Amino acid sequence: MKVALDIDLEHTLTCGQAFRWRRREEWWQGVLDGKLVRLRQLDDGVEAHGLEEKPLRRYLRADDDLETIYEDIGRDPLVAACVQNHHGLRLLRQQPWECAASFILATNANIPRIIKMVETVCRTFGRRLGGEVYSFPTPRQILNGQGEAASCGLGYRCQRFVAFAELAEDGGLDGLEALPYEECVRRLVEMPGIGNKVADCVALFSLDHLEAFPIDVRIERILLQEYGMEGTYKKLSAAARMRFGPYAGYAQEYLYHGLSGLPSSQDRRTPAP
DNA sequence: AACCAGGTCTCGA
DNA sequence: TCGAGACCTGGT
């Protein structure tokens, strides 16, 4: 099945918003809705196996019009430059449970390790779908095998992860979709393992709040060096949403990944003769 | 061999 | 409300 869409799979699937996509030759292999899915980049879209068009378009946020978004966030010249570098990078619309649980594991760890932890959790608690591919476990699957969590190499994230599974199993995530951004984040930060940053990730990557602007150490540096912005998380977050607008989350992703390809801020201010 | 990683939590001021 | 430290573990 083919979907016509302006998307760059490489950028979209490796930018650190989802941790389970693997490249196999020209195909990207992953798990969606508990099913093994393969995606392939086409000139004008995506070829997909293992998933219907509707849920695929939903996952890839095909309803986001990139041109409209670029026009909006591109009013910022630096973001505009980053967009040039990473055209076709899309946010994904993930499941809140998997997204939140993954980013609880992602705290204070680098990407390779995050991938490893998530994969170990899937292998330990998930269902085998074929080959060496496992589903992301449900909260119940984690609670059923709770003794094994300690051997997943999660470090101090282990307790938070299990506690979050308990909360999810008890319906603690119900109703989040209906909430506006501020209230959504307010609810999320009450949950075990979720602070300001993870709450924004969950809001942005799984709950349709494109104005959410997750601030990690790297983005914090960028805000300071490129925009002279500093302060507490709440202040920075509000200032970023104000500056970058309703698609601030997209601006964040492009700044995060697109900046590395540009000359340093100092060099841009004082270009070489 | 340090240092750091897509932070959170706890605890004083 | 805010800032400082501690914190598992493994990449680089």
PDB file of C-alpha atoms (C1' of nucleotides) in Angstrom:
ATOM      1  CA  MET A   1       0.000   0.000   0.000  1.00  0.00           C
ATOM      2  CA  LYS A   2       1.259   3.463  -0.881  1.00  0.00           C
ATOM      3  CA  VAL A   3       0.592   6.797   0.761  1.00  0.00           C
ATOM      4  CA  ALA A   4       1.392  10.063  -0.999  1.00  0.00           C
ATOM      5  CA  LEU A   5       2.999  12.326   1.553  1.00  0.00           C
ATOM      6  CA  ASP A   6       5.756  14.895   2.016  1.00  0.00           C
ATOM      7  CA  ILE A   7       7.916  13.020   4.486  1.00  0.00           C
ATOM      8  CA  ASP A   8      11.530  12.066   5.090  1.00  0.00           C
ATOM      9  CA  LEU A   9      11.439   8.718   6.883  1.00  0.00           C
ATOM     10  CA  GLU A  10      15.093   8.809   7.863  1.00  0.00           C
ATOM     11  CA  HIS A  11      14.744  12.107   9.679  1.00  0.00           C
ATOM     12  CA  THR A  12      11.337  11.276  11.078  1.00  0.00           C
ATOM     13  CA  LEU A  13      12.161   7.847  12.454  1.00  0.00           C
ATOM     14  CA  THR A  14      15.651   8.548  13.812  1.00  0.00           C
ATOM     15  CA  CYS A  15      15.187  11.970  15.384  1.00  0.00           C
ATOM     16  CA  GLY A  16      14.619  10.606  18.873  1.00  0.00           C
ATOM     17  CA  GLN A  17      10.845  10.898  19.179  1.00  0.00           C
ATOM     18  CA  ALA A  18      10.346   7.123  18.751  1.00  0.00           C
ATOM     19  CA  PHE A  19      12.918   4.522  19.671  1.00  0.00           C
ATOM     20  CA  ARG A  20      11.868   1.303  17.963  1.00  0.00           C
ATOM     21  CA  TRP A  21      12.394   1.802  14.231  1.00  0.00           C
ATOM     22  CA  ARG A  22      15.234  -0.156  12.624  1.00  0.00           C
ATOM     23  CA  ARG A  23      16.604   0.052   9.130  1.00  0.00           C
ATOM     24  CA  ARG A  24      16.694  -3.226   7.223  1.00  0.00           C
ATOM     25  CA  GLU A  25      18.165  -2.509   3.827  1.00  0.00           C
ATOM     26  CA  GLU A  26      15.761  -0.021   2.296  1.00  0.00           C
ATOM     27  CA  TRP A  27      12.927  -0.873   4.686  1.00  0.00           C
ATOM     28  CA  TRP A  28      12.172   0.556   8.095  1.00  0.00           C
ATOM     29  CA  GLN A  29      10.892  -2.057  10.503  1.00  0.00           C
ATOM     30  CA  GLY A  30       8.809  -1.234  13.562  1.00  0.00           C
ATOM     31  CA  VAL A  31       5.729  -2.090  15.599  1.00  0.00           C
ATOM     32  CA  LEU A  32       2.442  -0.212  15.359  1.00  0.00           C
ATOM     33  CA  ASP A  33      -0.797  -1.177  17.068  1.00  0.00           C
ATOM     34  CA  GLY A  34       0.865  -4.391  18.178  1.00  0.00           C
ATOM     35  CA  LYS A  35       1.671  -5.383  14.607  1.00  0.00           C
ATOM     36  CA  LEU A  36       4.925  -5.727  12.723  1.00  0.00           C
ATOM     37  CA  VAL A  37       5.110  -2.906  10.193  1.00  0.00           C
ATOM     38  CA  ARG A  38       7.543  -2.112   7.382  1.00  0.00           C
ATOM     39  CA  LEU A  39       7.909   1.263   5.697  1.00  0.00           C
ATOM     40  CA  ARG A  40       9.873   2.306   2.634  1.00  0.00           C
ATOM     41  CA  GLN A  41      10.737   5.761   1.379  1.00  0.00           C
ATOM     42  CA  LEU A  42       9.332   6.684  -2.026  1.00  0.00           C
ATOM     43  CA  ASP A  43       9.993   9.845  -3.983  1.00  0.00           C
ATOM     44  CA  ASP A  44       6.482  11.095  -3.320  1.00  0.00           C
ATOM     45  CA  GLY A  45       5.527   9.273  -0.161  1.00  0.00           C
ATOM     46  CA  VAL A  46       5.685   5.975   1.690  1.00  0.00           C
ATOM     47  CA  GLU A  47       5.129   2.353   0.845  1.00  0.00           C
ATOM     48  CA  ALA A  48       3.850   0.328   3.802  1.00  0.00           C
ATOM     49  CA  HIS A  49       3.214  -3.280   4.743  1.00  0.00           C
ATOM     50  CA  GLY A  50       1.398  -4.581   7.796  1.00  0.00           C
ATOM     51  CA  LEU A  51      -0.875  -1.612   8.437  1.00  0.00           C
ATOM     52  CA  GLU A  52      -3.955  -0.042   6.882  1.00  0.00           C
ATOM     53  CA  GLU A  53      -3.776   3.370   5.307  1.00  0.00           C
ATOM     54  CA  LYS A  54      -5.899   5.128   7.881  1.00  0.00           C
ATOM     55  CA  PRO A  55      -3.901   4.225  11.014  1.00  0.00           C
ATOM     56  CA  LEU A  56      -0.672   4.812   9.084  1.00  0.00           C
ATOM     57  CA  ARG A  57      -1.694   8.303   8.036  1.00  0.00           C
ATOM     58  CA  ARG A  58      -2.732   8.942  11.595  1.00  0.00           C
ATOM     59  CA  TYR A  59       0.650   7.799  12.938  1.00  0.00           C
ATOM     60  CA  LEU A  60       2.578   9.855  10.407  1.00  0.00           C
ATOM     61  CA  ARG A  61       0.434  12.896  11.114  1.00  0.00           C
ATOM     62  CA  ALA A  62      -0.429  13.122   7.443  1.00  0.00           C
ATOM     63  CA  ASP A  63      -3.005  15.720   8.440  1.00  0.00           C
ATOM     64  CA  ASP A  64      -0.205  18.160   9.284  1.00  0.00           C
ATOM     65  CA  ASP A  65       0.424  20.390   6.284  1.00  0.00           C
ATOM     66  CA  LEU A  66       4.189  20.905   6.377  1.00  0.00           C
ATOM     67  CA  GLU A  67       4.110  23.913   4.071  1.00  0.00           C
ATOM     68  CA  THR A  68       1.731  25.735   6.392  1.00  0.00           C
ATOM     69  CA  ILE A  69       3.853  24.773   9.372  1.00  0.00           C
ATOM     70  CA  TYR A  70       7.106  25.817   7.687  1.00  0.00           C
ATOM     71  CA  GLU A  71       5.594  29.123   6.751  1.00  0.00           C
ATOM     72  CA  ASP A  72       4.669  29.725  10.358  1.00  0.00           C
ATOM     73  CA  ILE A  73       7.772  28.550  12.226  1.00  0.00           C
ATOM     74  CA  GLY A  74       9.968  29.777   9.358  1.00  0.00           C
ATOM     75  CA  ARG A  75       9.330  33.365  10.386  1.00  0.00           C
ATOM     76  CA  ASP A  76      12.215  32.656  12.701  1.00  0.00           C
ATOM     77  CA  PRO A  77      15.279  32.775  10.416  1.00  0.00           C
ATOM     78  CA  LEU A  78      17.248  30.176  12.348  1.00  0.00           C
ATOM     79  CA  VAL A  79      14.364  27.715  12.313  1.00  0.00           C
ATOM     80  CA  ALA A  80      13.958  28.430   8.618  1.00  0.00           C
ATOM     81  CA  ALA A  81      17.577  27.437   8.052  1.00  0.00           C
ATOM     82  CA  CYS A  82      17.094  24.247  10.045  1.00  0.00           C
ATOM     83  CA  VAL A  83      14.023  23.381   8.002  1.00  0.00           C
ATOM     84  CA  GLN A  84      16.175  23.532   4.867  1.00  0.00           C
ATOM     85  CA  ASN A  85      18.468  20.929   6.404  1.00  0.00           C
ATOM     86  CA  HIS A  86      15.769  18.522   7.513  1.00  0.00           C
ATOM     87  CA  HIS A  87      12.858  19.036   5.157  1.00  0.00           C
ATOM     88  CA  GLY A  88      10.316  16.261   5.588  1.00  0.00           C
ATOM     89  CA  LEU A  89      10.907  15.643   9.272  1.00  0.00           C
ATOM     90  CA  ARG A  90       7.470  15.025  10.741  1.00  0.00           C
ATOM     91  CA  LEU A  91       6.248  14.654  14.263  1.00  0.00           C
ATOM     92  CA  LEU A  92       4.601  11.297  14.894  1.00  0.00           C
ATOM     93  CA  ARG A  93       1.305  10.635  16.661  1.00  0.00           C
ATOM     94  CA  GLN A  94       2.220   7.880  19.106  1.00  0.00           C
ATOM     95  CA  GLN A  95       0.214   6.010  21.722  1.00  0.00           C
ATOM     96  CA  PRO A  96       0.314   7.906  25.038  1.00  0.00           C
ATOM     97  CA  TRP A  97       1.144   4.829  27.114  1.00  0.00           C
ATOM     98  CA  GLU A  98       4.108   3.710  25.025  1.00  0.00           C
ATOM     99  CA  CYS A  99       5.319   7.255  24.516  1.00  0.00           C
ATOM    100  CA  ALA A 100       5.206   8.140  28.199  1.00  0.00           C
ATOM    101  CA  ALA A 101       6.720   4.858  29.347  1.00  0.00           C
ATOM    102  CA  SER A 102       9.540   5.233  26.809  1.00  0.00           C
ATOM    103  CA  PHE A 103      10.389   8.771  27.828  1.00  0.00           C
ATOM    104  CA  ILE A 104      10.381   7.815  31.496  1.00  0.00           C
ATOM    105  CA  LEU A 105      13.174   5.441  30.518  1.00  0.00           C
ATOM    106  CA  ALA A 106      14.825   8.150  28.426  1.00  0.00           C
ATOM    107  CA  THR A 107      15.639  10.424  31.351  1.00  0.00           C
ATOM    108  CA  ASN A 108      19.320  11.199  31.756  1.00  0.00           C
ATOM    109  CA  ALA A 109      20.458   8.600  29.226  1.00  0.00           C
ATOM    110  CA  ASN A 110      21.822   8.853  25.700  1.00  0.00           C
ATOM    111  CA  ILE A 111      19.943   7.626  22.629  1.00  0.00           C
ATOM    112  CA  PRO A 112      21.804   4.313  22.174  1.00  0.00           C
ATOM    113  CA  ARG A 113      21.142   3.404  25.772  1.00  0.00           C
ATOM    114  CA  ILE A 114      17.500   4.457  25.560  1.00  0.00           C
ATOM    115  CA  ILE A 115      17.044   2.210  22.557  1.00  0.00           C
ATOM    116  CA  LYS A 116      18.655  -0.622  24.439  1.00  0.00           C
ATOM    117  CA  MET A 117      16.484  -0.185  27.528  1.00  0.00           C
ATOM    118  CA  VAL A 118      13.275   0.029  25.514  1.00  0.00           C
ATOM    119  CA  GLU A 119      14.254  -3.046  23.521  1.00  0.00           C
ATOM    120  CA  THR A 120      15.059  -5.016  26.688  1.00  0.00           C
ATOM    121  CA  VAL A 121      11.684  -4.092  28.150  1.00  0.00           C
ATOM    122  CA  CYS A 122       9.924  -5.261  24.985  1.00  0.00           C
ATOM    123  CA  ARG A 123      11.869  -8.494  24.917  1.00  0.00           C
ATOM    124  CA  THR A 124      11.205  -9.149  28.595  1.00  0.00           C
ATOM    125  CA  PHE A 125       7.517  -8.313  28.840  1.00  0.00           C
ATOM    126  CA  GLY A 126       6.218  -7.980  25.281  1.00  0.00           C
ATOM    127  CA  ARG A 127       4.795 -10.488  22.854  1.00  0.00           C
ATOM    128  CA  ARG A 128       6.935 -12.009  20.147  1.00  0.00           C
ATOM    129  CA  LEU A 129       5.652 -10.917  16.760  1.00  0.00           C
ATOM    130  CA  GLY A 130       8.084 -12.776  14.558  1.00  0.00           C
ATOM    131  CA  GLY A 131      11.818 -12.860  14.093  1.00  0.00           C
ATOM    132  CA  GLU A 132      13.417 -10.901  16.884  1.00  0.00           C
ATOM    133  CA  VAL A 133      10.637  -8.336  17.002  1.00  0.00           C
ATOM    134  CA  TYR A 134       8.522  -7.899  20.118  1.00  0.00           C
ATOM    135  CA  SER A 135       5.534  -5.714  20.908  1.00  0.00           C
ATOM    136  CA  PHE A 136       5.824  -2.896  23.404  1.00  0.00           C
ATOM    137  CA  PRO A 137       4.310  -4.427  26.553  1.00  0.00           C
ATOM    138  CA  THR A 138       0.960  -3.394  27.992  1.00  0.00           C
ATOM    139  CA  PRO A 139       0.878  -2.154  31.594  1.00  0.00           C
ATOM    140  CA  ARG A 140      -0.654  -5.483  32.589  1.00  0.00           C
ATOM    141  CA  GLN A 141       2.146  -7.466  30.966  1.00  0.00           C
ATOM    142  CA  ILE A 142       4.690  -5.468  32.956  1.00  0.00           C
ATOM    143  CA  LEU A 143       2.840  -5.926  36.246  1.00  0.00           C
ATOM    144  CA  ASN A 144       2.434  -9.660  35.607  1.00  0.00           C
ATOM    145  CA  GLY A 145       6.176 -10.107  35.300  1.00  0.00           C
ATOM    146  CA  GLN A 146       7.257  -7.506  37.787  1.00  0.00           C
ATOM    147  CA  GLY A 147      10.082  -9.566  39.219  1.00  0.00           C
ATOM    148  CA  GLU A 148      11.913  -9.326  35.915  1.00  0.00           C
ATOM    149  CA  ALA A 149      11.939  -5.537  35.722  1.00  0.00           C
ATOM    150  CA  ALA A 150      14.979  -5.389  37.983  1.00  0.00           C
ATOM    151  CA  SER A 151      17.050  -7.266  35.416  1.00  0.00           C
ATOM    152  CA  CYS A 152      16.308  -4.896  32.523  1.00  0.00           C
ATOM    153  CA  GLY A 153      19.204  -2.551  33.251  1.00  0.00           C
ATOM    154  CA  LEU A 154      16.946   0.440  33.839  1.00  0.00           C
ATOM    155  CA  GLY A 155      18.814   1.717  36.882  1.00  0.00           C
ATOM    156  CA  TYR A 156      16.854   4.120  39.032  1.00  0.00           C
ATOM    157  CA  ARG A 157      14.202   4.379  36.314  1.00  0.00           C
ATOM    158  CA  CYS A 158      12.977   0.894  37.173  1.00  0.00           C
ATOM    159  CA  GLN A 159      10.778   1.849  40.142  1.00  0.00           C
ATOM    160  CA  ARG A 160       9.300   4.811  38.280  1.00  0.00           C
ATOM    161  CA  PHE A 161       8.633   2.657  35.253  1.00  0.00           C
ATOM    162  CA  VAL A 162       6.747   0.003  37.245  1.00  0.00           C
ATOM    163  CA  ALA A 163       4.888   2.629  39.263  1.00  0.00           C
ATOM    164  CA  PHE A 164       3.831   4.274  36.015  1.00  0.00           C
ATOM    165  CA  ALA A 165       2.613   0.937  34.676  1.00  0.00           C
ATOM    166  CA  GLU A 166       0.472   0.574  37.800  1.00  0.00           C
ATOM    167  CA  LEU A 167      -0.957   4.030  37.296  1.00  0.00           C
ATOM    168  CA  ALA A 168      -1.712   3.307  33.644  1.00  0.00           C
ATOM    169  CA  GLU A 169      -3.293  -0.045  34.497  1.00  0.00           C
ATOM    170  CA  ASP A 170      -5.560   1.742  36.976  1.00  0.00           C
ATOM    171  CA  GLY A 171      -6.759   4.066  34.217  1.00  0.00           C
ATOM    172  CA  GLY A 172      -4.552   6.988  35.193  1.00  0.00           C
ATOM    173  CA  LEU A 173      -4.035   7.994  31.567  1.00  0.00           C
ATOM    174  CA  ASP A 174      -7.734   8.014  30.711  1.00  0.00           C
ATOM    175  CA  GLY A 175      -9.154  11.288  29.511  1.00  0.00           C
ATOM    176  CA  LEU A 176      -5.827  12.992  28.800  1.00  0.00           C
ATOM    177  CA  GLU A 177      -6.689  13.378  25.117  1.00  0.00           C
ATOM    178  CA  ALA A 178      -9.539  15.721  25.902  1.00  0.00           C
ATOM    179  CA  LEU A 179      -7.488  18.185  27.940  1.00  0.00           C
ATOM    180  CA  PRO A 180      -6.016  21.478  26.725  1.00  0.00           C
ATOM    181  CA  TYR A 181      -2.231  21.765  26.845  1.00  0.00           C
ATOM    182  CA  GLU A 182      -1.744  23.434  30.221  1.00  0.00           C
ATOM    183  CA  GLU A 183      -4.078  21.109  32.078  1.00  0.00           C
ATOM    184  CA  CYS A 184      -2.713  18.080  30.250  1.00  0.00           C
ATOM    185  CA  VAL A 185       0.817  18.878  31.410  1.00  0.00           C
ATOM    186  CA  ARG A 186      -0.420  19.642  34.906  1.00  0.00           C
ATOM    187  CA  ARG A 187      -1.878  16.128  35.106  1.00  0.00           C
ATOM    188  CA  LEU A 188       1.176  14.456  33.569  1.00  0.00           C
ATOM    189  CA  VAL A 189       3.754  15.932  35.953  1.00  0.00           C
ATOM    190  CA  GLU A 190       1.856  14.406  38.867  1.00  0.00           C
ATOM    191  CA  MET A 191       2.690  10.955  37.550  1.00  0.00           C
ATOM    192  CA  PRO A 192       5.712   8.917  38.678  1.00  0.00           C
ATOM    193  CA  GLY A 193       8.808   9.506  36.557  1.00  0.00           C
ATOM    194  CA  ILE A 194       7.265  12.424  34.668  1.00  0.00           C
ATOM    195  CA  GLY A 195       8.628  15.921  35.124  1.00  0.00           C
ATOM    196  CA  ASN A 196       8.296  19.041  32.988  1.00  0.00           C
ATOM    197  CA  LYS A 197      10.365  17.772  30.101  1.00  0.00           C
ATOM    198  CA  VAL A 198       8.836  14.313  29.740  1.00  0.00           C
ATOM    199  CA  ALA A 199       5.370  15.816  30.146  1.00  0.00           C
ATOM    200  CA  ASP A 200       6.059  18.081  27.173  1.00  0.00           C
ATOM    201  CA  CYS A 201       7.359  15.140  25.150  1.00  0.00           C
ATOM    202  CA  VAL A 202       4.204  13.158  25.856  1.00  0.00           C
ATOM    203  CA  ALA A 203       2.004  16.158  25.101  1.00  0.00           C
ATOM    204  CA  LEU A 204       3.823  16.782  21.805  1.00  0.00           C
ATOM    205  CA  PHE A 205       4.447  13.243  20.567  1.00  0.00           C
ATOM    206  CA  SER A 206       1.202  11.582  21.619  1.00  0.00           C
ATOM    207  CA  LEU A 207      -1.461  14.065  22.651  1.00  0.00           C
ATOM    208  CA  ASP A 208      -1.617  16.467  19.707  1.00  0.00           C
ATOM    209  CA  HIS A 209      -0.250  19.497  21.525  1.00  0.00           C
ATOM    210  CA  LEU A 210       1.965  20.921  18.812  1.00  0.00           C
ATOM    211  CA  GLU A 211       2.640  23.991  20.933  1.00  0.00           C
ATOM    212  CA  ALA A 212       4.486  21.861  23.513  1.00  0.00           C
ATOM    213  CA  PHE A 213       8.198  22.688  23.542  1.00  0.00           C
ATOM    214  CA  PRO A 214      10.256  20.065  25.403  1.00  0.00           C
ATOM    215  CA  ILE A 215      13.420  21.565  26.862  1.00  0.00           C
ATOM    216  CA  ASP A 216      16.364  19.281  27.518  1.00  0.00           C
ATOM    217  CA  VAL A 217      19.969  20.318  28.104  1.00  0.00           C
ATOM    218  CA  ARG A 218      20.648  20.650  24.404  1.00  0.00           C
ATOM    219  CA  ILE A 219      17.638  22.828  23.621  1.00  0.00           C
ATOM    220  CA  GLU A 220      18.382  24.853  26.745  1.00  0.00           C
ATOM    221  CA  ARG A 221      21.850  25.593  25.363  1.00  0.00           C
ATOM    222  CA  ILE A 222      20.388  26.568  21.997  1.00  0.00           C
ATOM    223  CA  LEU A 223      17.847  28.894  23.607  1.00  0.00           C
ATOM    224  CA  LEU A 224      20.632  30.581  25.531  1.00  0.00           C
ATOM    225  CA  GLN A 225      23.265  30.793  22.795  1.00  0.00           C
ATOM    226  CA  GLU A 226      21.004  31.617  19.869  1.00  0.00           C
ATOM    227  CA  TYR A 227      18.228  33.579  21.534  1.00  0.00           C
ATOM    228  CA  GLY A 228      19.656  34.765  24.829  1.00  0.00           C
ATOM    229  CA  MET A 229      16.773  33.115  26.648  1.00  0.00           C
ATOM    230  CA  GLU A 230      17.250  31.766  30.152  1.00  0.00           C
ATOM    231  CA  GLY A 231      15.306  31.018  33.304  1.00  0.00           C
ATOM    232  CA  THR A 232      13.355  28.195  34.910  1.00  0.00           C
ATOM    233  CA  TYR A 233      11.726  25.497  32.824  1.00  0.00           C
ATOM    234  CA  LYS A 234       8.287  27.062  33.077  1.00  0.00           C
ATOM    235  CA  LYS A 235       9.576  30.480  32.036  1.00  0.00           C
ATOM    236  CA  LEU A 236      11.606  29.159  29.122  1.00  0.00           C
ATOM    237  CA  SER A 237       8.741  26.967  27.989  1.00  0.00           C
ATOM    238  CA  ALA A 238       6.261  29.834  28.022  1.00  0.00           C
ATOM    239  CA  ALA A 239       8.725  32.124  26.256  1.00  0.00           C
ATOM    240  CA  ALA A 240       9.406  29.510  23.577  1.00  0.00           C
ATOM    241  CA  ARG A 241       5.715  28.918  22.935  1.00  0.00           C
ATOM    242  CA  MET A 242       5.264  32.656  22.668  1.00  0.00           C
ATOM    243  CA  ARG A 243       8.159  33.066  20.235  1.00  0.00           C
ATOM    244  CA  PHE A 244       7.620  30.035  18.009  1.00  0.00           C
ATOM    245  CA  GLY A 245       3.830  29.943  18.083  1.00  0.00           C
ATOM    246  CA  PRO A 246       1.237  27.167  17.767  1.00  0.00           C
ATOM    247  CA  TYR A 247       3.743  24.851  16.067  1.00  0.00           C
ATOM    248  CA  ALA A 248       6.513  25.437  18.610  1.00  0.00           C
ATOM    249  CA  GLY A 249       6.961  21.680  18.934  1.00  0.00           C
ATOM    250  CA  TYR A 250       7.898  21.430  15.264  1.00  0.00           C
ATOM    251  CA  ALA A 251      10.274  24.359  15.685  1.00  0.00           C
ATOM    252  CA  GLN A 252      11.871  22.531  18.607  1.00  0.00           C
ATOM    253  CA  GLU A 253      12.512  19.388  16.566  1.00  0.00           C
ATOM    254  CA  TYR A 254      14.057  21.334  13.698  1.00  0.00           C
ATOM    255  CA  LEU A 255      16.251  23.375  16.013  1.00  0.00           C
ATOM    256  CA  TYR A 256      17.305  20.246  17.841  1.00  0.00           C
ATOM    257  CA  HIS A 257      18.389  18.372  14.730  1.00  0.00           C
ATOM    258  CA  GLY A 258      18.916  20.950  12.032  1.00  0.00           C
ATOM    259  CA  LEU A 259      21.299  23.235  13.866  1.00  0.00           C
ATOM    260  CA  SER A 260      24.254  20.871  13.771  1.00  0.00           C
ATOM    261  CA  GLY A 261      24.580  21.330  10.019  1.00  0.00           C
ATOM    262  CA  LEU A 262      24.888  25.093  10.237  1.00  0.00           C
ATOM    263  CA  PRO A 263      27.869  27.276  11.080  1.00  0.00           C
ATOM    264  CA  SER A 264      28.102  28.115  14.785  1.00  0.00           C
ATOM    265  CA  SER A 265      26.175  31.105  16.023  1.00  0.00           C
ATOM    266  CA  GLN A 266      29.394  33.041  16.495  1.00  0.00           C
ATOM    267  CA  ASP A 267      30.493  32.372  12.919  1.00  0.00           C
ATOM    268  CA  ARG A 268      27.104  33.435  11.619  1.00  0.00           C
ATOM    269  CA  ARG A 269      27.396  36.750  13.418  1.00  0.00           C
ATOM    270  CA  THR A 270      30.957  37.369  12.249  1.00  0.00           C
ATOM    271  CA  PRO A 271      31.263  35.570   8.917  1.00  0.00           C
ATOM    272  CA  ALA A 272      34.719  34.712   7.651  1.00  0.00           C
ATOM    273  CA  PRO A 273      36.168  37.336   5.239  1.00  0.00           C
TER     274      PRO A 273
ATOM    275  C1'  DA B   1      39.555   7.231  32.641  1.00  0.00           C
ATOM    276  C1'  DA B   2      36.447  10.644  33.242  1.00  0.00           C
ATOM    277  C1'  DC B   3      32.501  12.842  31.527  1.00  0.00           C
ATOM    278  C1'  DC B   4      27.946  13.092  30.004  1.00  0.00           C
ATOM    279  C1'  DA B   5      23.491  11.576  28.572  1.00  0.00           C
ATOM    280  C1'  DG B   6      16.360  14.036  25.029  1.00  0.00           C
ATOM    281  C1'  DG B   7      15.796  14.487  33.851  1.00  0.00           C
ATOM    282  C1'  DT B   8      13.387  13.455  38.085  1.00  0.00           C
ATOM    283  C1'  DC B   9      13.137  13.608  42.923  1.00  0.00           C
ATOM    284  C1'  DT B  10      14.085  15.275  47.395  1.00  0.00           C
ATOM    285  C1'  DC B  11      15.230  18.700  50.409  1.00  0.00           C
ATOM    286  C1'  DG B  12      16.421  23.218  52.393  1.00  0.00           C
ATOM    287  C1'  DA B  13      16.201  28.435  51.835  1.00  0.00           C
TER     288       DA B  13
ATOM    289  C1'  DT C   1       8.797  28.569  43.967  1.00  0.00           C
ATOM    290  C1'  DC C   2      13.732  27.820  43.164  1.00  0.00           C
ATOM    291  C1'  DG C   3      18.433  25.836  43.106  1.00  0.00           C
ATOM    292  C1'  DA C   4      21.607  22.176  44.486  1.00  0.00           C
ATOM    293  C1'  DG C   5      22.863  17.219  44.801  1.00  0.00           C
ATOM    294  C1'  DA C   6      22.183  12.613  44.325  1.00  0.00           C
ATOM    295  C1'  DC C   7      21.292   9.154  41.217  1.00  0.00           C
ATOM    296  C1'  DC C   8      21.881   3.695  37.895  1.00  0.00           C
ATOM    297  C1'  DT C   9      24.273   2.683  33.903  1.00  0.00           C
ATOM    298  C1'  DG C  10      26.738   2.522  29.757  1.00  0.00           C
ATOM    299  C1'  DG C  11      28.384   5.240  25.472  1.00  0.00           C
ATOM    300  C1'  DT C  12      32.019   7.843  23.730  1.00  0.00           C
TER     301       DT C  12
END
